[in-house]
Amino acid sequence: MRPLTAHIDLDALRHNYLQARRSAPDARAMAVLKANAYGHGATACAEALNDLAPAMAVACLEEGQALRAHGIQCPIVLLEGFFEADELDEIITGDYWSVLHTRWQVEALLARLAHWPRHRVTVLIKCDSGMHRLGFSPDEVEAICQRLQAHGGIEQTLLMTHFATADAPDSPLLISQLQTINTLRRRLDLPGCFANSPATLSVPAAHHDWVRPGVMLYGVNPLETDHAQHDDIDQVLKPVMTLQSRIIAVRDLPAGEPIGYGARHVTDRPTRVGVVACGYGDGYDRHAAEGTPVLIDGQRAGIAGRVSMDMLTVDITGIPGAGIGSRVTLWGRDASGAVLDVSEVAQWCDTIAYTLLTGIMPRVPRCYHQDGAFDTSCDASALF
Ligand SMILES: Cc1ncc(COP(=O)(O)O)c(C=O)c1O
C-alpha cells in the first residue's frame, strides 16, 4: 500500500482537552469536532473524548448525525445553526443545541416546537459583538431572548459570541468585543459561551459557563508566538496528527539540474533528492516554499522543488542514512521523538495550521493510537 498515513494520537487529544479544562477551570468545555475533527476523524475523536466532554460542537446537523450514528449521546451544538426548517424535528428530538443567528431561525424554531409539546430545547443566541460574521446585533438580543424565554419549549438559553482577534489578547477589537458581550451578559443574566481556543488559553474574562476549544485539542498553539507568557504552551499541548510517508525514489543530481514542475528548484551543488509519496492530492499544501522542513530519522531536511499531486521532493544530501524506504514525517512526532510543529510548516506555506489539518484528504488513511500505544512505525499497510 501507499505508505502515506495520518497517525492520530488519541491520548494526546485527551491530554489537550484536559489542558483546555485546566485553562478555564470554572467553565465546561464543549469539544469542537467540526470539519471531521479538523481532519483527524470526527467519530474516533468523539469516542476518545466521550467520557470527558459534556458536549461536542459541530458545524451542522449532518456532522452531528455522524456522531449520533456512532453512539455519541451528549448534547451536540450546531455552530452554524440550521439551514432549513425541515432539520428542526431532528434537532428538537435529538438533543441538538442549535445556534440561532437570524430571525427566521427563531421564528421557525418556535413554530416547530408547537408540534412537540413534550420536548424542550437548549439554544445559543449568537450576538455579533464586533466580528461581523454571524449573529444579532447587541441591541436586538434582549428582545429575541425575551421572545424565546416566554416560550415553554425553551429549556435553556445561552448567550454566545465569537471573537475575531482572540489570538492577540491585547488587541483593541478583542477588548471592545469583550466589553460589549460581558455588559450584555450581565444585563440579561444568561450563561455565556464565548471562548475559542486562544480565548480559553489567555482571556479569563471570556470564560464564563462554557468554552469552545477547537484547534488546541489537536495540539496547535493558537496564540501569536510573541506572547511570552504562553511560551510554555507548546510544551503543554501535544501534537495529535503525525503525517508520515516514505521515500519511494532517490535521484543523484549534479549542480545546475532542475527538479520538478516549472523547474522551480535548480541544484546549486551535487544534490541527492528523495521523492516522497505525499502531494497536494493528499492535502499537503502546494504553496510549500523551498526549504519547507520535513523530518527524516529525527533530522530536518527541506523541500526542493514544487509539490506535485502525489509526490514531493526533498533535499536529502545532508542525511547520508536516508534512502528508499526511509520514513518522512511531514508534521507531528516521529519515531525518534522529534517534533515538527504543523504551525511551522503552515508558516512555510503562508497559511495556518487549521487549513493544513482540515485539508488532509479522505484518501489518506488515518491510523488511530491510544492507551500509550502511539507508534508511527506502522504504515497504513499494516492495518489491512
Ligand atoms: C463558532 C466557533 N466556535 C469555536 C471555534 C473553535 O475555534 P478554535 O479552533 O480557534 O478553538 C470555531 C472555529 O472556527 C467557531 O467557528
Tab-separated table of C-alpha atoms and ligand atoms in Angstrom:
chain	number	residue	atom	x	y	z
A	1	MET	CA	0.000	0.000	0.000
A	2	ARG	CA	0.984	3.587	-0.476
A	3	PRO	CA	2.852	4.473	2.705
A	4	LEU	CA	1.275	7.880	3.440
A	5	THR	CA	-0.535	7.708	6.789
A	6	ALA	CA	-2.040	10.239	9.210
A	7	HIS	CA	-1.278	8.812	12.634
A	8	ILE	CA	-3.722	10.116	15.240
A	9	ASP	CA	-2.659	10.088	18.883
A	10	LEU	CA	-5.915	9.878	20.834
A	11	ASP	CA	-4.074	10.052	24.168
A	12	ALA	CA	-2.697	13.430	23.082
A	13	LEU	CA	-6.218	14.537	22.161
A	14	ARG	CA	-7.470	13.684	25.644
A	15	HIS	CA	-4.440	15.353	27.204
A	16	ASN	CA	-5.098	18.562	25.239
A	17	TYR	CA	-8.792	18.506	26.159
A	18	LEU	CA	-7.815	18.303	29.844
A	19	GLN	CA	-5.437	21.241	29.291
A	20	ALA	CA	-8.386	23.255	27.982
A	21	ARG	CA	-10.313	22.384	31.117
A	22	ARG	CA	-7.353	23.406	33.277
A	23	SER	CA	-7.110	26.727	31.449
A	24	ALA	CA	-10.757	27.514	32.165
A	25	PRO	CA	-11.387	25.629	35.414
A	26	ASP	CA	-14.765	27.183	36.189
A	27	ALA	CA	-16.238	26.604	32.731
A	28	ARG	CA	-17.441	23.495	30.996
A	29	ALA	CA	-15.635	22.738	27.746
A	30	MET	CA	-17.500	21.583	24.649
A	31	ALA	CA	-15.119	19.790	22.300
A	32	VAL	CA	-15.219	21.338	18.821
A	33	LEU	CA	-15.190	18.446	16.336
A	34	LYS	CA	-16.384	20.166	13.172
A	35	ALA	CA	-14.761	19.617	9.773
A	36	ASN	CA	-14.146	15.961	10.594
A	37	ALA	CA	-12.482	16.979	13.866
A	38	TYR	CA	-10.160	19.347	11.998
A	39	GLY	CA	-9.219	16.492	9.680
A	40	HIS	CA	-8.486	13.962	12.430
A	41	GLY	CA	-11.655	11.877	12.049
A	42	ALA	CA	-14.722	13.059	13.976
A	43	THR	CA	-16.125	9.747	15.134
A	44	ALA	CA	-12.848	8.390	16.525
A	45	CYS	CA	-12.108	11.705	18.244
A	46	ALA	CA	-15.635	11.915	19.660
A	47	GLU	CA	-15.348	8.411	21.012
A	48	ALA	CA	-11.997	9.235	22.627
A	49	LEU	CA	-13.491	12.304	24.344
A	50	ASN	CA	-16.870	10.778	25.137
A	51	ASP	CA	-16.259	10.238	28.845
A	52	LEU	CA	-14.656	13.681	29.283
A	53	ALA	CA	-16.639	16.226	27.274
A	54	PRO	CA	-20.098	17.251	28.498
A	55	ALA	CA	-20.972	18.480	24.985
A	56	MET	CA	-19.497	18.440	21.491
A	57	ALA	CA	-19.782	21.078	18.766
A	58	VAL	CA	-20.009	20.646	15.005
A	59	ALA	CA	-20.880	22.969	12.155
A	60	CYS	CA	-24.147	21.426	11.020
A	61	LEU	CA	-26.715	18.690	11.554
A	62	GLU	CA	-25.068	16.302	9.073
A	63	GLU	CA	-21.869	16.369	11.115
A	64	GLY	CA	-23.920	15.802	14.263
A	65	GLN	CA	-25.754	12.858	12.706
A	66	ALA	CA	-22.434	11.152	12.022
A	67	LEU	CA	-21.619	11.364	15.736
A	68	ARG	CA	-25.074	10.177	16.811
A	69	ALA	CA	-24.789	7.226	14.404
A	70	HIS	CA	-21.626	6.347	16.260
A	71	GLY	CA	-23.368	6.297	19.635
A	72	ILE	CA	-22.448	9.764	20.918
A	73	GLN	CA	-25.206	10.793	23.316
A	74	CYS	CA	-24.112	14.084	24.864
A	75	PRO	CA	-25.651	17.372	23.623
A	76	ILE	CA	-24.308	18.319	20.204
A	77	VAL	CA	-24.053	22.034	19.436
A	78	LEU	CA	-24.693	23.155	15.839
A	79	LEU	CA	-22.389	26.138	15.450
A	80	GLU	CA	-23.979	27.429	12.237
A	81	GLY	CA	-27.457	26.541	13.426
A	82	PHE	CA	-29.839	25.016	10.892
A	83	PHE	CA	-30.191	25.935	7.253
A	84	GLU	CA	-33.720	24.694	6.544
A	85	ALA	CA	-36.758	24.315	8.755
A	86	ASP	CA	-37.063	20.632	7.946
A	87	GLU	CA	-33.980	19.973	10.097
A	88	LEU	CA	-35.925	21.057	13.161
A	89	ASP	CA	-37.759	17.857	14.093
A	90	GLU	CA	-34.464	16.062	14.488
A	91	ILE	CA	-32.892	18.991	16.335
A	92	ILE	CA	-35.814	19.189	18.773
A	93	THR	CA	-35.981	15.467	19.462
A	94	GLY	CA	-32.274	14.603	19.156
A	95	ASP	CA	-30.717	16.776	21.911
A	96	TYR	CA	-29.041	19.118	19.458
A	97	TRP	CA	-28.349	22.611	20.771
A	98	SER	CA	-28.744	24.953	17.849
A	99	VAL	CA	-27.115	28.337	17.482
A	100	LEU	CA	-29.711	30.925	16.440
A	101	HIS	CA	-28.245	33.811	14.496
A	102	THR	CA	-31.119	35.119	12.340
A	103	ARG	CA	-34.767	35.979	12.963
A	104	TRP	CA	-36.122	33.381	10.581
A	105	GLN	CA	-34.408	30.672	12.644
A	106	VAL	CA	-36.064	31.951	15.816
A	107	GLU	CA	-39.498	32.049	14.192
A	108	ALA	CA	-39.052	28.648	12.521
A	109	LEU	CA	-37.949	27.018	15.779
A	110	LEU	CA	-40.811	28.465	17.821
A	111	ALA	CA	-43.308	27.421	15.148
A	112	ARG	CA	-41.958	23.894	15.023
A	113	LEU	CA	-41.840	23.499	18.802
A	114	ALA	CA	-45.641	23.703	18.752
A	115	HIS	CA	-45.595	20.227	17.174
A	116	TRP	CA	-43.550	18.794	20.034
A	117	PRO	CA	-45.337	19.797	23.231
A	118	ARG	CA	-43.358	17.377	25.396
A	119	HIS	CA	-39.914	18.477	24.182
A	120	ARG	CA	-37.819	21.387	25.398
A	121	VAL	CA	-34.627	22.583	23.722
A	122	THR	CA	-31.472	24.486	24.619
A	123	VAL	CA	-30.418	27.227	22.208
A	124	LEU	CA	-27.426	29.536	21.846
A	125	ILE	CA	-28.274	33.085	20.854
A	126	LYS	CA	-25.413	34.371	18.811
A	127	CYS	CA	-24.550	38.012	19.296
A	128	ASP	CA	-22.378	39.836	16.790
A	129	SER	CA	-20.197	41.704	19.264
A	130	GLY	CA	-17.888	43.050	16.557
A	131	MET	CA	-16.632	40.300	14.264
A	132	HIS	CA	-19.463	40.982	11.796
A	133	ARG	CA	-19.907	37.463	10.561
A	134	LEU	CA	-22.914	35.721	12.177
A	135	GLY	CA	-25.216	36.993	14.893
A	136	PHE	CA	-27.777	39.502	16.121
A	137	SER	CA	-26.606	42.985	16.911
A	138	PRO	CA	-26.318	43.618	20.670
A	139	ASP	CA	-29.457	45.817	20.508
A	140	GLU	CA	-31.567	43.002	19.118
A	141	VAL	CA	-30.512	40.285	21.553
A	142	GLU	CA	-32.680	41.264	24.515
A	143	ALA	CA	-35.948	41.170	22.582
A	144	ILE	CA	-35.028	37.839	20.982
A	145	CYS	CA	-34.206	36.351	24.365
A	146	GLN	CA	-37.470	37.559	25.862
A	147	ARG	CA	-39.394	36.052	22.984
A	148	LEU	CA	-37.621	32.712	23.428
A	149	GLN	CA	-37.829	32.609	27.178
A	150	ALA	CA	-41.547	33.326	27.099
A	151	HIS	CA	-41.986	30.119	25.132
A	152	GLY	CA	-42.477	26.985	27.185
A	153	GLY	CA	-40.441	24.907	24.735
A	154	ILE	CA	-37.133	26.589	25.533
A	155	GLU	CA	-35.263	24.861	28.301
A	156	GLN	CA	-32.128	26.980	28.393
A	157	THR	CA	-30.785	29.982	26.500
A	158	LEU	CA	-27.043	30.535	26.315
A	159	LEU	CA	-25.540	33.773	25.119
A	160	MET	CA	-22.846	33.181	22.527
A	161	THR	CA	-20.379	35.258	20.585
A	162	HIS	CA	-17.197	34.675	18.602
A	163	PHE	CA	-14.004	36.738	18.720
A	164	ALA	CA	-12.134	37.968	15.671
A	165	THR	CA	-8.763	38.537	17.352
A	166	ALA	CA	-8.591	36.307	20.431
A	167	ASP	CA	-5.107	35.233	19.306
A	168	ALA	CA	-3.980	38.793	20.075
A	169	PRO	CA	-5.352	39.286	23.594
A	170	ASP	CA	-4.333	42.959	23.787
A	171	SER	CA	-5.979	43.942	20.535
A	172	PRO	CA	-8.486	46.813	20.723
A	173	LEU	CA	-11.076	44.750	18.852
A	174	LEU	CA	-10.940	41.925	21.404
A	175	ILE	CA	-11.188	44.401	24.262
A	176	SER	CA	-14.187	46.037	22.601
A	177	GLN	CA	-15.912	42.708	21.862
A	178	LEU	CA	-15.380	41.587	25.460
A	179	GLN	CA	-16.813	44.810	26.810
A	180	THR	CA	-19.874	44.533	24.588
A	181	ILE	CA	-20.638	40.887	25.322
A	182	ASN	CA	-19.870	40.984	29.044
A	183	THR	CA	-22.098	44.030	29.507
A	184	LEU	CA	-24.898	42.243	27.676
A	185	ARG	CA	-24.392	39.042	29.638
A	186	ARG	CA	-24.587	40.869	32.950
A	187	ARG	CA	-27.720	42.730	31.893
A	188	LEU	CA	-29.529	39.636	30.632
A	189	ASP	CA	-28.101	37.332	33.306
A	190	LEU	CA	-27.561	34.487	30.837
A	191	PRO	CA	-24.952	31.718	30.809
A	192	GLY	CA	-22.125	32.726	28.452
A	193	CYS	CA	-20.336	30.720	25.764
A	194	PHE	CA	-17.709	32.924	24.166
A	195	ALA	CA	-14.193	31.450	24.147
A	196	ASN	CA	-12.495	29.605	21.279
A	197	SER	CA	-9.022	28.086	21.883
A	198	PRO	CA	-6.996	31.300	22.145
A	199	ALA	CA	-9.548	32.873	24.474
A	200	THR	CA	-9.701	29.658	26.517
A	201	LEU	CA	-5.926	29.830	26.929
A	202	SER	CA	-5.430	33.516	27.536
A	203	VAL	CA	-8.627	35.501	28.151
A	204	PRO	CA	-10.156	34.512	31.514
A	205	ALA	CA	-12.717	37.319	31.184
A	206	ALA	CA	-14.227	35.332	28.310
A	207	HIS	CA	-14.600	32.009	30.104
A	208	HIS	CA	-17.931	32.154	31.992
A	209	ASP	CA	-20.056	28.988	31.722
A	210	TRP	CA	-18.915	27.233	28.550
A	211	VAL	CA	-15.734	27.407	26.458
A	212	ARG	CA	-15.446	26.098	22.874
A	213	PRO	CA	-11.875	24.900	22.289
A	214	GLY	CA	-11.162	23.586	18.815
A	215	VAL	CA	-7.669	23.754	17.397
A	216	MET	CA	-5.902	23.433	20.749
A	217	LEU	CA	-7.460	19.980	21.172
A	218	TYR	CA	-5.388	18.901	18.196
A	219	GLY	CA	-2.178	20.225	19.732
A	220	VAL	CA	-1.914	23.526	17.890
A	221	ASN	CA	-0.914	26.621	19.842
A	222	PRO	CA	-3.346	29.253	18.555
A	223	LEU	CA	-1.644	32.208	20.214
A	224	GLU	CA	0.598	34.642	18.427
A	225	THR	CA	4.101	33.474	19.199
A	226	ASP	CA	5.246	36.772	20.678
A	227	HIS	CA	3.033	36.353	23.740
A	228	ALA	CA	5.828	35.487	26.105
A	229	GLN	CA	3.563	34.403	28.943
A	230	HIS	CA	2.470	31.463	26.814
A	231	ASP	CA	5.882	30.350	25.650
A	232	ASP	CA	5.329	27.147	27.537
A	233	ILE	CA	2.151	26.294	25.693
A	234	ASP	CA	3.978	24.311	23.036
A	235	GLN	CA	5.167	22.018	25.788
A	236	VAL	CA	1.728	21.839	27.337
A	237	LEU	CA	-0.107	20.835	24.140
A	238	LYS	CA	0.804	17.625	22.348
A	239	PRO	CA	0.525	17.163	18.584
A	240	VAL	CA	-2.300	14.790	17.708
A	241	MET	CA	-1.708	14.204	13.988
A	242	THR	CA	1.572	12.909	12.628
A	243	LEU	CA	1.570	12.856	8.844
A	244	GLN	CA	4.118	10.375	7.681
A	245	SER	CA	5.207	8.764	4.421
A	246	ARG	CA	8.330	7.225	2.902
A	247	ILE	CA	10.946	7.972	0.284
A	248	ILE	CA	9.982	5.985	-2.822
A	249	ALA	CA	12.838	7.041	-5.160
A	250	VAL	CA	16.221	8.749	-4.970
A	251	ARG	CA	17.966	10.907	-7.594
A	252	ASP	CA	21.618	11.963	-7.502
A	253	LEU	CA	21.915	15.159	-9.491
A	254	PRO	CA	24.921	17.309	-10.406
A	255	ALA	CA	24.826	21.079	-9.946
A	256	GLY	CA	22.658	23.000	-12.410
A	257	GLU	CA	19.798	20.457	-12.759
A	258	PRO	CA	16.118	21.362	-12.357
A	259	ILE	CA	13.773	19.463	-10.027
A	260	GLY	CA	10.024	19.051	-10.591
A	261	TYR	CA	7.291	21.148	-12.229
A	262	GLY	CA	8.238	24.531	-13.507
A	263	ALA	CA	11.885	23.787	-12.695
A	264	ARG	CA	11.416	25.994	-9.641
A	265	HIS	CA	14.455	24.473	-7.985
A	266	VAL	CA	17.771	24.247	-9.806
A	267	THR	CA	20.537	22.468	-7.905
A	268	ASP	CA	23.477	24.696	-6.932
A	269	ARG	CA	25.690	21.730	-5.941
A	270	PRO	CA	25.652	17.957	-6.320
A	271	THR	CA	22.373	17.051	-4.671
A	272	ARG	CA	20.674	13.868	-3.536
A	273	VAL	CA	16.914	14.147	-3.880
A	274	GLY	CA	14.372	11.922	-2.115
A	275	VAL	CA	10.947	11.569	-3.727
A	276	VAL	CA	8.251	11.269	-1.036
A	277	ALA	CA	4.775	9.789	-1.550
A	278	CYS	CA	2.717	12.802	-0.446
A	279	GLY	CA	1.358	15.646	-2.547
A	280	TYR	CA	-1.369	18.233	-2.843
A	281	GLY	CA	-3.801	15.478	-3.813
A	282	ASP	CA	-3.383	14.319	-0.221
A	283	GLY	CA	-3.882	17.813	1.158
A	284	TYR	CA	-0.219	18.793	1.526
A	285	ASP	CA	-0.105	22.467	0.574
A	286	ARG	CA	1.206	23.204	-2.898
A	287	HIS	CA	2.384	26.613	-1.675
A	288	ALA	CA	5.137	24.995	0.413
A	289	ALA	CA	8.218	27.144	-0.171
A	290	GLU	CA	11.725	25.946	-0.977
A	291	GLY	CA	13.188	24.571	2.269
A	292	THR	CA	9.868	23.717	3.972
A	293	PRO	CA	11.028	21.278	6.653
A	294	VAL	CA	10.330	17.570	6.985
A	295	LEU	CA	11.834	15.094	9.446
A	296	ILE	CA	13.819	12.041	8.389
A	297	ASP	CA	15.047	9.888	11.272
A	298	GLY	CA	14.795	12.868	13.601
A	299	GLN	CA	16.777	15.147	11.278
A	300	ARG	CA	15.450	18.036	9.286
A	301	ALA	CA	15.540	18.178	5.519
A	302	GLY	CA	13.960	20.762	3.219
A	303	ILE	CA	11.586	20.537	0.278
A	304	ALA	CA	13.323	21.197	-3.050
A	305	GLY	CA	11.021	21.952	-5.971
A	306	ARG	CA	7.268	22.286	-6.298
A	307	VAL	CA	4.873	19.935	-4.549
A	308	SER	CA	3.063	17.823	-7.151
A	309	MET	CA	-0.228	15.954	-6.842
A	310	ASP	CA	1.052	12.707	-5.367
A	311	MET	CA	4.692	13.428	-4.563
A	312	LEU	CA	7.072	15.975	-3.189
A	313	THR	CA	10.848	16.165	-3.406
A	314	VAL	CA	13.279	16.702	-0.546
A	315	ASP	CA	16.971	17.548	-0.497
A	316	ILE	CA	18.473	14.639	1.498
A	317	THR	CA	22.107	15.415	0.687
A	318	GLY	CA	22.852	16.123	4.361
A	319	ILE	CA	21.295	12.889	5.635
A	320	PRO	CA	23.540	10.072	4.467
A	321	GLY	CA	21.349	7.370	6.011
A	322	ALA	CA	18.287	8.442	4.037
A	323	GLY	CA	17.250	6.350	1.054
A	324	ILE	CA	14.407	4.423	-0.456
A	325	GLY	CA	12.062	3.323	2.327
A	326	SER	CA	13.146	5.973	4.850
A	327	ARG	CA	10.241	7.354	6.835
A	328	VAL	CA	9.493	11.038	6.264
A	329	THR	CA	7.433	12.978	8.789
A	330	LEU	CA	5.650	15.884	7.130
A	331	TRP	CA	4.499	17.155	10.543
A	332	GLY	CA	3.975	15.760	14.017
A	333	ARG	CA	6.171	13.491	16.143
A	334	ASP	CA	8.447	10.959	14.503
A	335	ALA	CA	9.707	7.649	15.863
A	336	SER	CA	12.817	9.340	17.353
A	337	GLY	CA	10.561	11.620	19.425
A	338	ALA	CA	11.471	14.732	17.392
A	339	VAL	CA	8.540	17.077	16.711
A	340	LEU	CA	7.860	19.163	13.624
A	341	ASP	CA	5.090	21.589	14.520
A	342	VAL	CA	2.319	21.802	11.919
A	343	SER	CA	2.202	25.562	12.610
A	344	GLU	CA	5.812	25.860	11.461
A	345	VAL	CA	5.012	24.001	8.249
A	346	ALA	CA	1.992	26.277	7.825
A	347	GLN	CA	4.222	29.354	8.000
A	348	TRP	CA	6.360	27.976	5.189
A	349	CYS	CA	3.152	27.525	3.191
A	350	ASP	CA	1.934	31.046	4.022
A	351	THR	CA	-1.130	29.632	5.720
A	352	ILE	CA	-2.310	28.453	9.153
A	353	ALA	CA	-2.294	25.046	10.811
A	354	TYR	CA	-6.114	24.904	10.604
A	355	THR	CA	-6.037	24.672	6.807
A	356	LEU	CA	-3.296	22.047	6.698
A	357	LEU	CA	-5.063	19.782	9.199
A	358	THR	CA	-8.576	20.144	7.797
A	359	GLY	CA	-7.209	19.767	4.281
A	360	ILE	CA	-5.921	16.196	4.646
A	361	MET	CA	-7.888	14.259	2.070
A	362	PRO	CA	-10.053	11.179	2.624
A	363	ARG	CA	-7.594	9.107	0.586
A	364	VAL	CA	-5.036	9.412	3.384
A	365	PRO	CA	-5.715	6.571	5.843
A	366	ARG	CA	-5.999	7.618	9.475
A	367	CYS	CA	-4.313	5.255	11.903
A	368	TYR	CA	-5.551	5.629	15.493
A	369	HIS	CA	-3.385	5.017	18.563
A	370	GLN	CA	-4.373	5.078	22.230
A	371	ASP	CA	-3.620	3.702	25.680
A	372	GLY	CA	0.052	4.635	25.405
A	373	ALA	CA	0.482	2.828	22.119
A	374	PHE	CA	1.462	5.728	19.848
A	375	ASP	CA	3.765	4.190	17.279
A	376	THR	CA	4.391	5.674	13.860
A	377	SER	CA	6.433	2.705	12.794
A	378	CYS	CA	3.303	1.071	11.395
A	379	ASP	CA	2.159	2.277	7.975
A	380	ALA	CA	-1.411	2.148	6.816
A	381	SER	CA	-0.444	-1.049	5.032
A	382	ALA	CA	-0.013	-2.724	8.400
A	383	LEU	CA	-3.656	-2.053	9.169
A	384	PHE	CA	-5.131	-4.216	6.463
B	1	LIG	C1	-18.175	29.471	16.404
B	1	LIG	C2	-16.882	28.782	16.686
B	1	LIG	N1	-16.571	28.444	17.948
B	1	LIG	C3	-15.413	27.825	18.248
B	1	LIG	C4	-14.497	27.522	17.267
B	1	LIG	C5	-13.192	26.863	17.654
B	1	LIG	O1	-12.154	27.748	17.360
B	1	LIG	P1	-10.620	27.332	17.613
B	1	LIG	O2	-10.349	26.218	16.683
B	1	LIG	O3	-9.846	28.550	17.282
B	1	LIG	O4	-10.552	26.925	19.034
B	1	LIG	C6	-14.771	27.867	15.938
B	1	LIG	C7	-13.785	27.555	14.885
B	1	LIG	O5	-13.705	28.083	13.836
B	1	LIG	C8	-16.001	28.505	15.645
B	1	LIG	O6	-16.309	28.854	14.380
